[in-house]
mmCIF file of C-alpha atoms in Angstrom:
data_model
loop_
_atom_site.group_PDB
_atom_site.id
_atom_site.type_symbol
_atom_site.label_atom_id
_atom_site.label_comp_id
_atom_site.label_asym_id
_atom_site.label_seq_id
_atom_site.Cartn_x
_atom_site.Cartn_y
_atom_site.Cartn_z
ATOM 1 C CA MET A 1 13.544 -175.923 63.877
ATOM 2 C CA MET A 2 10.841 -173.302 63.477
ATOM 3 C CA LYS A 3 11.459 -170.069 65.362
ATOM 4 C CA LYS A 4 8.679 -167.485 65.134
ATOM 5 C CA LYS A 5 9.747 -163.896 65.663
ATOM 6 C CA MET A 6 7.842 -160.638 65.322
ATOM 7 C CA PHE A 7 9.303 -157.192 65.707
ATOM 8 C CA LYS A 8 8.012 -153.672 66.050
ATOM 9 C CA THR A 9 8.347 -152.282 62.549
ATOM 10 C CA ALA A 10 9.315 -148.711 61.775
ATOM 11 C CA SER A 11 6.718 -146.286 60.476
ATOM 12 C CA ALA A 12 6.936 -145.856 56.709
ATOM 13 C CA LEU A 13 6.113 -142.682 54.837
ATOM 14 C CA PHE A 14 6.707 -143.794 51.294
ATOM 15 C CA LEU A 15 6.738 -147.576 51.492
ATOM 16 C CA ALA A 16 6.359 -150.527 53.822
ATOM 17 C CA LEU A 17 9.877 -151.536 54.712
ATOM 18 C CA SER A 18 10.891 -155.155 55.030
ATOM 19 C CA MET A 19 12.919 -155.851 58.133
ATOM 20 C CA THR A 20 15.858 -157.088 56.131
ATOM 21 C CA ALA A 21 19.082 -155.859 57.662
ATOM 22 C CA LEU A 22 22.803 -155.906 58.111
ATOM 23 C CA THR A 23 25.259 -155.427 60.941
ATOM 24 C CA GLY A 24 28.202 -153.138 61.349
ATOM 25 C CA CYS A 25 27.427 -150.728 58.502
ATOM 26 C CA SER A 26 29.333 -147.463 58.884
ATOM 27 C CA SER A 27 29.485 -145.856 55.453
ATOM 28 C CA LEU A 28 25.949 -144.537 55.005
ATOM 29 C CA GLU A 29 25.738 -140.811 54.353
ATOM 30 C CA VAL A 30 22.803 -138.455 54.771
ATOM 31 C CA PRO A 31 21.473 -137.687 51.261
ATOM 32 C CA ASP A 32 22.351 -134.266 49.878
ATOM 33 C CA LYS A 33 18.727 -133.345 49.236
ATOM 34 C CA TYR A 34 16.532 -130.254 49.820
ATOM 35 C CA ASN A 35 19.402 -128.514 51.601
ATOM 36 C CA TYR A 36 18.182 -125.075 50.555
ATOM 37 C CA ASP A 37 15.540 -122.537 51.590
ATOM 38 C CA LEU A 38 12.246 -124.311 50.970
ATOM 39 C CA SER A 39 10.029 -121.277 51.544
ATOM 40 C CA GLU A 40 10.188 -120.600 47.801
ATOM 41 C CA TYR A 41 8.449 -123.921 47.158
ATOM 42 C CA ILE A 42 6.232 -124.717 50.133
ATOM 43 C CA LYS A 43 4.230 -122.777 52.711
ATOM 44 C CA LEU A 44 3.409 -124.836 55.763
ATOM 45 C CA GLY A 45 -0.047 -124.523 57.287
ATOM 46 C CA GLN A 46 -1.107 -125.767 60.718
ATOM 47 C CA TYR A 47 0.947 -128.731 61.842
ATOM 48 C CA LYS A 48 0.610 -128.550 65.622
ATOM 49 C CA ASP A 49 -2.363 -129.212 67.893
ATOM 50 C CA LEU A 50 -4.137 -131.386 65.324
ATOM 51 C CA THR A 51 -6.566 -134.153 66.258
ATOM 52 C CA TYR A 52 -6.382 -137.715 64.980
ATOM 53 C CA SER A 53 -8.394 -140.925 65.187
ATOM 54 C CA LYS A 54 -7.172 -143.353 67.839
ATOM 55 C CA VAL A 55 -6.581 -146.835 66.417
ATOM 56 C CA GLU A 56 -7.845 -149.910 68.290
ATOM 57 C CA THR A 57 -5.050 -152.247 69.451
ATOM 58 C CA ARG A 58 -6.869 -155.008 71.337
ATOM 59 C CA VAL A 59 -5.758 -158.540 70.430
ATOM 60 C CA SER A 60 -8.617 -161.042 70.222
ATOM 61 C CA ASP A 61 -8.522 -164.728 71.079
ATOM 62 C CA ALA A 62 -9.256 -165.477 67.418
ATOM 63 C CA GLU A 63 -6.126 -163.600 66.327
ATOM 64 C CA VAL A 64 -3.980 -165.605 68.727
ATOM 65 C CA GLU A 65 -5.561 -168.820 67.443
ATOM 66 C CA ASP A 66 -5.002 -167.796 63.812
ATOM 67 C CA TYR A 67 -1.340 -167.083 64.488
ATOM 68 C CA ILE A 68 -0.827 -170.423 66.197
ATOM 69 C CA TYR A 69 -2.701 -172.229 63.426
ATOM 70 C CA SER A 70 -0.344 -170.669 60.851
ATOM 71 C CA ALA A 71 2.669 -171.658 62.971
ATOM 72 C CA VAL A 72 1.489 -175.260 63.167
ATOM 73 C CA GLN A 73 0.747 -175.376 59.436
ATOM 74 C CA SER A 74 4.210 -174.026 58.634
ATOM 75 C CA ALA A 75 5.718 -176.895 60.656
ATOM 76 C CA ALA A 76 3.913 -179.482 58.553
ATOM 77 C CA SER A 77 5.986 -181.931 56.519
ATOM 78 C CA THR A 78 5.279 -183.891 53.359
ATOM 79 C CA VAL A 79 5.578 -187.602 52.629
ATOM 80 C CA ASP A 80 5.660 -189.253 49.204
ATOM 81 C CA LYS A 81 3.041 -191.992 49.074
ATOM 82 C CA GLU A 82 4.134 -194.532 46.477
ATOM 83 C CA GLU A 83 0.806 -196.266 46.058
ATOM 84 C CA GLY A 84 -2.834 -195.324 45.612
ATOM 85 C CA THR A 85 -5.201 -193.746 43.117
ATOM 86 C CA VAL A 86 -5.022 -190.019 42.366
ATOM 87 C CA GLU A 87 -7.974 -187.870 43.489
ATOM 88 C CA SER A 88 -8.940 -184.400 42.290
ATOM 89 C CA ASP A 89 -7.588 -182.553 45.360
ATOM 90 C CA ASP A 90 -4.274 -184.458 45.564
ATOM 91 C CA VAL A 91 -0.766 -183.106 45.109
ATOM 92 C CA VAL A 92 1.222 -185.446 42.871
ATOM 93 C CA LYS A 93 4.788 -185.814 41.684
ATOM 94 C CA ILE A 94 4.944 -186.559 37.983
ATOM 95 C CA ASP A 95 7.319 -186.842 35.036
ATOM 96 C CA TYR A 96 5.898 -185.488 31.802
ATOM 97 C CA GLU A 97 7.035 -184.954 28.221
ATOM 98 C CA GLY A 98 5.047 -182.979 25.680
ATOM 99 C CA SER A 99 5.117 -183.493 21.931
ATOM 100 C CA ILE A 100 3.244 -182.273 18.862
ATOM 101 C CA GLY A 101 3.101 -184.559 15.844
ATOM 102 C CA GLY A 102 5.595 -186.863 17.554
ATOM 103 C CA LYS A 103 8.146 -184.074 18.028
ATOM 104 C CA VAL A 104 9.078 -183.023 21.578
ATOM 105 C CA PHE A 105 8.858 -179.232 22.035
ATOM 106 C CA ASP A 106 10.951 -176.955 24.253
ATOM 107 C CA GLY A 107 9.596 -176.225 27.723
ATOM 108 C CA GLY A 108 7.128 -179.102 27.644
ATOM 109 C CA SER A 109 8.995 -181.620 29.777
ATOM 110 C CA ALA A 110 9.894 -182.047 33.454
ATOM 111 C CA GLU A 111 10.854 -184.728 35.953
ATOM 112 C CA ASP A 112 9.694 -185.113 39.547
ATOM 113 C CA TYR A 113 7.353 -182.125 39.121
ATOM 114 C CA GLU A 114 5.048 -181.409 42.069
ATOM 115 C CA LEU A 115 1.563 -180.529 40.809
ATOM 116 C CA ASP A 116 -1.380 -179.453 42.962
ATOM 117 C CA LEU A 117 -4.324 -180.829 41.003
ATOM 118 C CA GLY A 118 -6.854 -178.681 42.837
ATOM 119 C CA ASN A 119 -4.972 -175.445 42.127
ATOM 120 C CA SER A 120 -3.231 -176.081 38.833
ATOM 121 C CA ASN A 121 -2.262 -173.292 36.446
ATOM 122 C CA PHE A 122 -1.516 -175.773 33.659
ATOM 123 C CA ILE A 123 -3.436 -175.837 30.380
ATOM 124 C CA ASP A 124 -7.105 -176.727 30.872
ATOM 125 C CA GLY A 125 -7.592 -180.472 30.914
ATOM 126 C CA PHE A 126 -4.033 -181.358 31.942
ATOM 127 C CA ALA A 127 -4.619 -181.841 35.664
ATOM 128 C CA GLU A 128 -8.101 -183.274 35.209
ATOM 129 C CA GLN A 129 -6.831 -186.152 33.059
ATOM 130 C CA ILE A 130 -4.399 -187.295 35.764
ATOM 131 C CA VAL A 131 -7.234 -187.930 38.234
ATOM 132 C CA GLY A 132 -8.138 -191.620 38.540
ATOM 133 C CA HIS A 133 -4.720 -192.970 37.521
ATOM 134 C CA LYS A 134 -2.509 -194.900 39.936
ATOM 135 C CA VAL A 135 0.951 -194.193 41.325
ATOM 136 C CA GLY A 136 3.555 -195.825 39.060
ATOM 137 C CA GLU A 137 1.273 -195.734 36.019
ATOM 138 C CA ASP A 138 2.393 -194.508 32.569
ATOM 139 C CA PHE A 139 -0.204 -192.999 30.228
ATOM 140 C CA ASP A 140 -0.763 -190.269 27.627
ATOM 141 C CA ILE A 141 -3.084 -187.286 27.720
ATOM 142 C CA GLN A 142 -3.970 -184.700 25.102
ATOM 143 C CA VAL A 143 -4.557 -180.987 25.613
ATOM 144 C CA THR A 144 -5.085 -178.072 23.252
ATOM 145 C CA PHE A 145 -3.262 -174.820 23.849
ATOM 146 C CA PRO A 146 -5.433 -171.673 23.767
ATOM 147 C CA ALA A 147 -5.471 -169.745 20.503
ATOM 148 C CA ASP A 148 -4.129 -166.685 22.362
ATOM 149 C CA TYR A 149 -1.393 -168.606 24.237
ATOM 150 C CA SER A 150 1.227 -165.909 24.818
ATOM 151 C CA ASN A 151 3.925 -167.924 26.597
ATOM 152 C CA ASN A 152 4.905 -169.586 23.328
ATOM 153 C CA GLU A 153 3.110 -168.352 20.221
ATOM 154 C CA GLU A 154 4.290 -171.401 18.238
ATOM 155 C CA LEU A 155 2.095 -173.609 20.453
ATOM 156 C CA ALA A 156 -1.015 -171.413 20.260
ATOM 157 C CA GLY A 157 -4.079 -173.366 19.145
ATOM 158 C CA LYS A 158 -2.202 -176.655 18.746
ATOM 159 C CA THR A 159 -3.021 -180.028 20.304
ATOM 160 C CA ALA A 160 -0.197 -181.652 22.246
ATOM 161 C CA THR A 161 0.313 -185.142 23.637
ATOM 162 C CA PHE A 162 1.886 -185.484 27.071
ATOM 163 C CA ALA A 163 3.420 -188.750 28.244
ATOM 164 C CA ILE A 164 2.819 -188.913 32.000
ATOM 165 C CA HIS A 165 4.398 -191.037 34.739
ATOM 166 C CA ILE A 166 3.052 -190.688 38.284
ATOM 167 C CA ASP A 167 5.913 -190.894 40.777
ATOM 168 C CA ALA A 168 3.952 -190.367 44.006
ATOM 169 C CA ILE A 169 1.026 -188.782 45.779
ATOM 170 C CA VAL A 170 2.352 -186.109 48.137
ATOM 171 C CA GLU A 171 0.661 -186.167 51.537
ATOM 172 C CA THR A 172 0.978 -183.444 54.164
ATOM 173 C CA GLU A 173 1.480 -184.441 57.792
ATOM 174 C CA THR A 174 0.509 -181.667 60.195
ATOM 175 C CA PRO A 175 1.831 -181.952 63.774
ATOM 176 C CA THR A 176 -0.475 -181.927 66.793
ATOM 177 C CA TYR A 177 -0.444 -178.653 68.708
ATOM 178 C CA ASP A 178 0.533 -179.600 72.252
ATOM 179 C CA ASP A 179 3.275 -178.945 74.817
ATOM 180 C CA GLU A 180 5.641 -181.248 72.952
ATOM 181 C CA PHE A 181 5.140 -179.275 69.736
ATOM 182 C CA VAL A 182 5.878 -176.049 71.617
ATOM 183 C CA LYS A 183 9.080 -177.471 73.132
ATOM 184 C CA GLN A 184 10.360 -178.709 69.777
ATOM 185 C CA ASN A 185 9.482 -175.660 67.685
ATOM 186 C CA THR A 186 9.703 -172.605 69.948
ATOM 187 C CA ASP A 187 11.711 -171.242 72.861
ATOM 188 C CA PHE A 188 8.937 -172.097 75.332
ATOM 189 C CA ASP A 189 8.090 -175.157 77.423
ATOM 190 C CA SER A 190 4.291 -175.111 77.392
ATOM 191 C CA LYS A 191 1.307 -174.003 75.340
ATOM 192 C CA GLU A 192 0.374 -171.522 78.083
ATOM 193 C CA GLU A 193 3.760 -169.776 77.966
ATOM 194 C CA TYR A 194 3.800 -169.763 74.179
ATOM 195 C CA GLU A 195 0.279 -168.364 73.853
ATOM 196 C CA GLU A 196 1.033 -165.629 76.376
ATOM 197 C CA ASN A 197 4.074 -164.616 74.342
ATOM 198 C CA VAL A 198 2.137 -164.727 71.058
ATOM 199 C CA ARG A 199 -0.480 -162.392 72.525
ATOM 200 C CA LYS A 200 2.236 -160.044 73.770
ATOM 201 C CA GLN A 201 3.998 -159.966 70.403
ATOM 202 C CA LEU A 202 0.736 -159.429 68.523
ATOM 203 C CA GLN A 203 -0.117 -156.578 70.890
ATOM 204 C CA GLU A 204 3.244 -154.905 70.313
ATOM 205 C CA SER A 205 2.844 -155.316 66.565
ATOM 206 C CA LYS A 206 -0.649 -153.811 66.668
ATOM 207 C CA GLU A 207 0.564 -150.882 68.738
ATOM 208 C CA ALA A 208 3.341 -150.205 66.233
ATOM 209 C CA GLN A 209 0.861 -150.362 63.336
ATOM 210 C CA ALA A 210 -1.537 -148.095 65.233
ATOM 211 C CA GLU A 211 1.216 -145.566 65.896
ATOM 212 C CA SER A 212 2.111 -145.605 62.210
ATOM 213 C CA ALA A 213 -1.525 -145.140 61.154
ATOM 214 C CA GLU A 214 -2.009 -142.264 63.605
ATOM 215 C CA MET A 215 1.133 -140.546 62.324
ATOM 216 C CA GLN A 216 -0.051 -140.949 58.754
ATOM 217 C CA ASP A 217 -3.424 -139.447 59.716
ATOM 218 C CA VAL A 218 -1.702 -136.356 61.115
ATOM 219 C CA PHE A 219 0.773 -136.109 58.249
ATOM 220 C CA SER A 220 -2.081 -136.238 55.725
ATOM 221 C CA GLN A 221 -3.653 -133.281 57.515
ATOM 222 C CA ILE A 222 -0.344 -131.414 57.389
ATOM 223 C CA VAL A 223 -0.105 -132.083 53.640
ATOM 224 C CA ASN A 224 -3.653 -130.816 53.115
ATOM 225 C CA ASN A 225 -2.929 -127.707 55.195
ATOM 226 C CA ALA A 226 0.234 -126.841 53.252
ATOM 227 C CA GLU A 227 0.354 -124.668 50.145
ATOM 228 C CA VAL A 228 2.588 -125.750 47.281
ATOM 229 C CA LEU A 229 4.029 -122.647 45.611
ATOM 230 C CA LYS A 230 5.968 -124.578 42.969
ATOM 231 C CA LEU A 231 7.907 -127.812 42.614
ATOM 232 C CA PRO A 232 11.664 -128.086 42.049
ATOM 233 C CA ASP A 233 12.249 -129.556 38.579
ATOM 234 C CA LYS A 234 15.479 -131.275 39.620
ATOM 235 C CA GLU A 235 13.896 -133.460 42.303
ATOM 236 C CA VAL A 236 10.790 -134.192 40.231
ATOM 237 C CA ASP A 237 12.909 -135.326 37.281
ATOM 238 C CA GLU A 238 15.190 -137.424 39.487
ATOM 239 C CA THR A 239 12.221 -139.137 41.154
ATOM 240 C CA TYR A 240 10.546 -139.806 37.806
ATOM 241 C CA ASP A 241 13.766 -141.128 36.238
ATOM 242 C CA SER A 242 14.310 -143.430 39.230
ATOM 243 C CA MET A 243 10.805 -144.864 38.881
ATOM 244 C CA ILE A 244 11.278 -145.563 35.185
ATOM 245 C CA SER A 245 14.733 -147.052 35.755
ATOM 246 C CA GLN A 246 13.338 -149.464 38.352
ATOM 247 C CA GLN A 247 10.621 -150.605 35.934
ATOM 248 C CA GLU A 248 13.220 -151.071 33.195
ATOM 249 C CA ALA A 249 15.304 -153.223 35.538
ATOM 250 C CA LEU A 250 12.255 -155.332 36.455
ATOM 251 C CA ALA A 251 11.389 -155.724 32.777
ATOM 252 C CA GLU A 252 14.930 -156.874 32.047
ATOM 253 C CA GLN A 253 14.734 -159.400 34.886
ATOM 254 C CA SER A 254 11.511 -160.704 33.326
ATOM 255 C CA ASP A 255 13.240 -160.961 29.941
ATOM 256 C CA THR A 256 10.830 -158.550 28.258
ATOM 257 C CA ASP A 257 10.782 -154.931 27.143
ATOM 258 C CA LEU A 258 9.414 -152.049 29.219
ATOM 259 C CA GLU A 259 6.224 -151.585 27.209
ATOM 260 C CA LYS A 260 5.180 -155.243 27.522
ATOM 261 C CA TYR A 261 6.158 -155.366 31.201
ATOM 262 C CA VAL A 262 4.103 -152.269 32.026
ATOM 263 C CA TYR A 263 1.042 -153.527 30.182
ATOM 264 C CA SER A 264 1.317 -156.992 31.753
ATOM 265 C CA ASN A 265 1.605 -155.625 35.309
ATOM 266 C CA TYR A 266 -0.479 -152.446 35.227
ATOM 267 C CA GLY A 267 -2.848 -152.918 32.295
ATOM 268 C CA VAL A 268 -1.915 -149.624 30.626
ATOM 269 C CA ASP A 269 0.252 -148.674 27.669
ATOM 270 C CA LEU A 270 3.664 -147.077 28.186
ATOM 271 C CA ASP A 271 2.497 -143.502 27.538
ATOM 272 C CA GLU A 272 -0.279 -143.845 30.120
ATOM 273 C CA TYR A 273 2.151 -145.323 32.623
ATOM 274 C CA LYS A 274 4.662 -142.508 32.105
ATOM 275 C CA THR A 275 1.934 -139.893 32.591
ATOM 276 C CA ALA A 276 0.886 -141.550 35.841
ATOM 277 C CA ALA A 277 4.535 -141.894 36.916
ATOM 278 C CA LYS A 278 5.129 -138.188 36.342
ATOM 279 C CA GLN A 279 2.175 -137.346 38.599
ATOM 280 C CA THR A 280 3.392 -139.807 41.221
ATOM 281 C CA ALA A 281 6.822 -138.164 41.100
ATOM 282 C CA LYS A 282 5.200 -134.759 41.698
ATOM 283 C CA ASP A 283 3.140 -136.122 44.598
ATOM 284 C CA THR A 284 6.226 -137.745 46.122
ATOM 285 C CA VAL A 285 8.281 -134.553 45.863
ATOM 286 C CA THR A 286 5.396 -132.582 47.375
ATOM 287 C CA GLN A 287 5.373 -134.866 50.416
ATOM 288 C CA GLU A 288 9.152 -134.720 50.657
ATOM 289 C CA LEU A 289 9.125 -130.904 50.498
ATOM 290 C CA ILE A 290 6.621 -130.776 53.353
ATOM 291 C CA LEU A 291 8.633 -133.286 55.381
ATOM 292 C CA TYR A 292 11.916 -131.451 54.915
ATOM 293 C CA ALA A 293 10.247 -128.082 55.535
ATOM 294 C CA LEU A 294 8.894 -129.434 58.817
ATOM 295 C CA ALA A 295 12.381 -130.624 59.753
ATOM 296 C CA GLN A 296 13.745 -127.129 59.078
ATOM 297 C CA GLU A 297 10.892 -125.523 61.019
ATOM 298 C CA LEU A 298 11.436 -127.831 64.011
ATOM 299 C CA ASP A 299 15.245 -127.550 63.757
ATOM 300 C CA ILE A 300 15.666 -131.305 63.387
ATOM 301 C CA HIS A 301 19.039 -132.385 62.021
ATOM 302 C CA ILE A 302 20.259 -135.923 61.359
ATOM 303 C CA SER A 303 23.980 -136.638 61.125
ATOM 304 C CA ASP A 304 25.700 -139.443 59.259
ATOM 305 C CA LYS A 305 26.339 -141.059 62.661
ATOM 306 C CA ASP A 306 22.646 -140.838 63.570
ATOM 307 C CA TYR A 307 21.675 -142.358 60.231
ATOM 308 C CA ASN A 308 24.071 -145.274 60.607
ATOM 309 C CA GLU A 309 22.904 -145.965 64.162
ATOM 310 C CA TYR A 310 19.270 -145.946 62.973
ATOM 311 C CA VAL A 311 19.989 -148.568 60.331
ATOM 312 C CA GLU A 312 22.065 -150.611 62.771
ATOM 313 C CA ASP A 313 19.150 -150.629 65.239
ATOM 314 C CA MET A 314 16.891 -151.992 62.522
ATOM 315 C CA ILE A 315 19.525 -154.625 61.786
ATOM 316 C CA GLU A 316 19.823 -155.782 65.375
ATOM 317 C CA SER A 317 16.036 -156.159 65.584
ATOM 318 C CA ALA A 318 16.017 -158.383 62.501
ATOM 319 C CA GLY A 319 19.055 -160.438 63.476
ATOM 320 C CA TYR A 320 20.687 -160.572 60.037
ATOM 321 C CA THR A 321 24.398 -160.445 59.246
ATOM 322 C CA LYS A 322 25.895 -158.451 56.378
ATOM 323 C CA ASP A 323 26.436 -161.594 54.330
ATOM 324 C CA GLN A 324 22.862 -162.748 54.897
ATOM 325 C CA PHE A 325 21.556 -159.339 53.863
ATOM 326 C CA GLU A 326 23.562 -159.255 50.658
ATOM 327 C CA GLN A 327 22.553 -162.823 49.801
ATOM 328 C CA ALA A 328 18.875 -162.056 50.423
ATOM 329 C CA THR A 329 18.718 -158.792 48.459
ATOM 330 C CA GLY A 330 21.626 -159.003 46.043
ATOM 331 C CA MET A 331 22.696 -155.463 46.933
ATOM 332 C CA SER A 332 24.749 -153.549 49.478
ATOM 333 C CA ILE A 333 23.100 -151.796 52.430
ATOM 334 C CA GLU A 334 24.054 -148.463 50.848
ATOM 335 C CA ALA A 335 22.223 -149.317 47.633
ATOM 336 C CA TYR A 336 19.274 -150.738 49.553
ATOM 337 C CA ALA A 337 19.003 -147.672 51.795
ATOM 338 C CA THR A 338 19.059 -145.337 48.795
ATOM 339 C CA GLN A 339 16.571 -147.362 46.752
ATOM 340 C CA ASN A 340 14.130 -147.686 49.653
ATOM 341 C CA ASN A 341 14.443 -144.140 51.057
ATOM 342 C CA LEU A 342 15.506 -145.266 54.532
ATOM 343 C CA TYR A 343 16.704 -141.755 55.308
ATOM 344 C CA ASN A 344 13.272 -140.314 54.506
ATOM 345 C CA THR A 345 11.721 -142.903 56.805
ATOM 346 C CA MET A 346 14.052 -141.936 59.635
ATOM 347 C CA LEU A 347 13.453 -138.213 59.110
ATOM 348 C CA TYR A 348 9.701 -138.817 58.996
ATOM 349 C CA GLU A 349 9.802 -140.631 62.339
ATOM 350 C CA GLU A 350 11.938 -137.928 63.959
ATOM 351 C CA VAL A 351 9.664 -135.147 62.705
ATOM 352 C CA MET A 352 6.388 -136.883 63.457
ATOM 353 C CA ASP A 353 7.459 -137.975 66.945
ATOM 354 C CA GLU A 354 7.816 -134.281 67.796
ATOM 355 C CA VAL A 355 4.636 -133.218 66.005
ATOM 356 C CA MET A 356 2.561 -135.961 67.660
ATOM 357 C CA GLU A 357 3.449 -134.629 71.117
ATOM 358 C CA THR A 358 1.262 -131.604 70.364
ATOM 359 C CA CYS A 359 -1.660 -133.571 68.888
ATOM 360 C CA VAL A 360 -4.751 -134.990 70.588
ATOM 361 C CA ALA A 361 -6.477 -138.346 69.959
ATOM 362 C CA LYS A 362 -10.228 -138.346 69.468
#
C-alpha cells in the first residue's frame, strides 16, 4: 500500500541531508574539533541586525495537482501482454544473446530483460530493429559497436549478431484518482481530505525550505563580513584527505581507479581535481571556523546528550528502525553522522536560530 509522507527537513550548511534515520542511538559523541581560541584564525564582522530576503511560501493549486499526479503514477502497475506487435514507444521483455563470428561474448546475453524502446541506452540500432516484430517471435538483428566503445574494448568497432525472443509487451495500468483510490492508498477517506493534507504538507515543506534559504542568506553575509587571518593546517589537511578518501572508495565501488573515476564523473584529470579539492577543503574550513567562532561568541554549547537527542528526533520524524537504517546505508549511525557532518548541521541550526532573532526580513 502506498503511504506518502513528507517531513520538515533540517537546515543544511554543508550538504542536503537525507532523512534516513535510526532509533535508540546513544553512543554519538560531540566531535573534538576547533576546541581552541579561534581569534588567531578568524575575526568576526557584523553578524547581528542583518537583513535578508523573505522567501515566498505560497502553495499553488498546480503544485498540489503535480504532487497528486506523481502519487497516482507511483501507484501504477504493469501487466505483461503476451500478444501484439511491438511499437516504437513500447516497453518489452526480451531474451537476447549476442555473438561475433558465431562465438557468444561475455556480457552480451540476458533473459526476461525489460527494455524501454523509446528510451534505450543500448547500442544504436538495437531497439529500433525490435519494432514491428510480434510477441513470441524469434529473430536476429545486427549492430555495430562504436569504434570508441569503452565498456569493452574488445568489442569496439565490431559487428555483432543478437538472437532475440520477445517474451511480452509490458503495459502500464494507472489507477483512476477518486475517493476509492484515496481510501486504498492513503490514510484518508476522500479526495477532499487528502488534498487538504497534501496542501498542508507542501506548505510545511516550503516553510522549512524558506527558513533554510533565509538562514543561508544571512550566513553568507556573515562569511563575507568575516576576516580570515589564517587557516589551521590540521583541519584543512583532514578535510582534504577525507574528500580524496571518499572518491577513492567510490572509485573502488565502480571497479575503476581514482584517475578514471574522477575524469568520468567530473571531466578533469586527477591533478586538476586535487587542486579543486584543496580549495574546497579551505573553503569548508573557513565556513567551519566562522560557525564555531559564532558558537563561542554566543556561548552556545552542545553536549553529547544534546547531540544524541537531535539525531533521535530526526529518526522519529523519518520512522526508521536501527536495522532499517543499517540495511539502507550499509553503515552505523556513528559512521553516517561523522561522514555527513550531522554535528555541524546541528550547531549551524543552534547558532543561526539565535542570530536570526536579531535579523530583519526585507
